[in-house]
Structures are given as C-alpha cells and as structure tokens.
mmCIF file of C-alpha atoms in Angstrom:
data_model
loop_
_atom_site.group_PDB
_atom_site.id
_atom_site.type_symbol
_atom_site.label_atom_id
_atom_site.label_comp_id
_atom_site.label_asym_id
_atom_site.label_seq_id
_atom_site.Cartn_x
_atom_site.Cartn_y
_atom_site.Cartn_z
ATOM 1 C CA ALA A 229 87.648 107.610 30.533
ATOM 2 C CA ASP A 230 86.486 103.989 30.819
ATOM 3 C CA ILE A 231 90.050 102.798 31.312
ATOM 4 C CA PHE A 232 90.545 105.195 34.231
ATOM 5 C CA LYS A 233 87.337 103.901 35.823
ATOM 6 C CA GLU A 234 88.616 100.325 35.566
ATOM 7 C CA ILE A 235 91.998 101.326 36.998
ATOM 8 C CA ALA A 236 90.245 103.095 39.890
ATOM 9 C CA GLU A 237 88.366 99.871 40.718
ATOM 10 C CA VAL A 238 91.617 97.912 40.754
ATOM 11 C CA GLU A 239 93.226 100.503 43.009
ATOM 12 C CA GLU A 240 90.289 100.269 45.437
ATOM 13 C CA GLU A 241 91.010 96.544 45.796
ATOM 14 C CA HIS A 242 94.696 97.291 46.354
ATOM 15 C CA GLU A 243 93.771 99.761 49.077
ATOM 16 C CA LYS A 244 91.582 97.162 50.843
ATOM 17 C CA ARG A 245 94.388 94.609 50.699
ATOM 18 C CA PHE A 246 97.079 96.944 51.990
ATOM 19 C CA ARG A 247 94.855 98.272 54.775
ATOM 20 C CA LYS A 248 94.280 94.678 55.934
ATOM 21 C CA LEU A 249 98.023 93.987 55.784
ATOM 22 C CA LEU A 250 98.706 97.145 57.804
ATOM 23 C CA GLN A 251 96.118 96.052 60.367
ATOM 24 C CA ASN A 252 97.877 92.663 60.650
ATOM 25 C CA ILE A 253 101.187 94.435 61.277
ATOM 26 C CA LYS A 254 99.721 96.737 63.924
ATOM 27 C CA GLU A 255 97.959 93.837 65.687
ATOM 28 C CA GLY A 256 100.962 91.516 65.491
ATOM 29 C CA THR A 257 99.066 88.904 63.496
ATOM 30 C CA VAL A 258 101.242 88.659 60.385
ATOM 31 C CA PHE A 259 102.849 85.427 61.626
ATOM 32 C CA LYS A 260 100.361 84.567 64.382
ATOM 33 C CA LYS A 261 96.703 83.567 63.996
ATOM 34 C CA ASP A 262 93.903 82.737 66.445
ATOM 35 C CA LYS A 263 93.257 79.321 64.901
ATOM 36 C CA PRO A 264 95.694 76.805 63.397
ATOM 37 C CA VAL A 265 96.506 77.418 59.737
ATOM 38 C CA LYS A 266 98.986 75.957 57.280
ATOM 39 C CA TRP A 267 102.127 78.093 56.954
ATOM 40 C CA LYS A 268 104.213 77.596 53.809
ATOM 41 C CA CYS A 269 107.863 78.565 53.441
ATOM 42 C CA ARG A 270 108.189 80.573 50.227
ATOM 43 C CA ASN A 271 111.785 79.419 49.821
ATOM 44 C CA CYS A 272 111.508 75.621 49.966
ATOM 45 C CA GLY A 273 107.788 74.835 50.245
ATOM 46 C CA TYR A 274 107.941 73.310 53.743
ATOM 47 C CA VAL A 275 104.464 73.343 55.350
ATOM 48 C CA HIS A 276 103.872 73.800 59.085
ATOM 49 C CA GLU A 277 100.440 73.646 60.710
ATOM 50 C CA GLY A 278 99.845 75.754 63.812
ATOM 51 C CA THR A 279 98.849 79.162 65.135
ATOM 52 C CA GLU A 280 102.307 80.651 64.515
ATOM 53 C CA ALA A 281 104.844 80.385 61.727
ATOM 54 C CA PRO A 282 108.155 78.852 62.846
ATOM 55 C CA GLU A 283 110.915 81.321 63.758
ATOM 56 C CA VAL A 284 113.199 79.471 61.326
ATOM 57 C CA CYS A 285 112.276 76.955 58.636
ATOM 58 C CA PRO A 286 113.433 73.512 59.799
ATOM 59 C CA ALA A 287 113.986 72.420 56.200
ATOM 60 C CA CYS A 288 115.970 75.310 54.694
ATOM 61 C CA ASP A 289 116.895 77.514 57.670
ATOM 62 C CA HIS A 290 115.234 80.632 56.232
ATOM 63 C CA PRO A 291 113.691 83.099 58.719
ATOM 64 C CA GLN A 292 110.031 83.434 59.654
ATOM 65 C CA SER A 293 109.618 86.279 57.163
ATOM 66 C CA TYR A 294 109.634 83.665 54.372
ATOM 67 C CA TYR A 295 106.380 82.137 55.636
ATOM 68 C CA GLU A 296 102.918 82.916 54.367
ATOM 69 C CA VAL A 297 99.519 81.431 55.075
ATOM 70 C CA MET A 298 99.133 78.640 52.551
ATOM 71 C CA ALA A 299 96.439 79.214 49.947
ATOM 72 C CA GLU A 300 95.016 76.566 47.668
ATOM 73 C CA ASN A 301 94.087 78.393 44.492
ATOM 74 C CA TYR A 302 93.175 75.468 42.315
#
C-alpha cells in the first residue's frame, strides 16, 4: 500500500507538469516567452538568447522544435 501512495505522489507531479505544458501549447508560449531566456538546441547545444527560439538552428539547421529553455541544474 505504501508503494502505491508513493507512486500516486509521483503521478500528481506528472499531472502538474503536463497541465503546464498543455497550457503553454494552448497559449502559444512553447517557443515564445514574455522575457528573454536562453534557448538551447537539443541537437548541437547552440544557445540563443531572446524571447523566441529561432525558427531554424543557425549551427546545425535543425527546426525550432529542437529548442528548449536552457536549465542550469548544477
């Protein structure tokens, strides 16, 4: 029973995350932010600073869908 409780807590966090992602999609803010952020290409690592991710990576020519907001997790 304890394991199911722990799994339920994890799933609650997943739900919060996916609801926020869905909100970003509906509001058109997946690749566009109000304030400048660092966008990182997940293919080559190129970093762009601005309110929108580039349509195409200038370094590797991959599309905008390869960009994510850069996070420093160290």
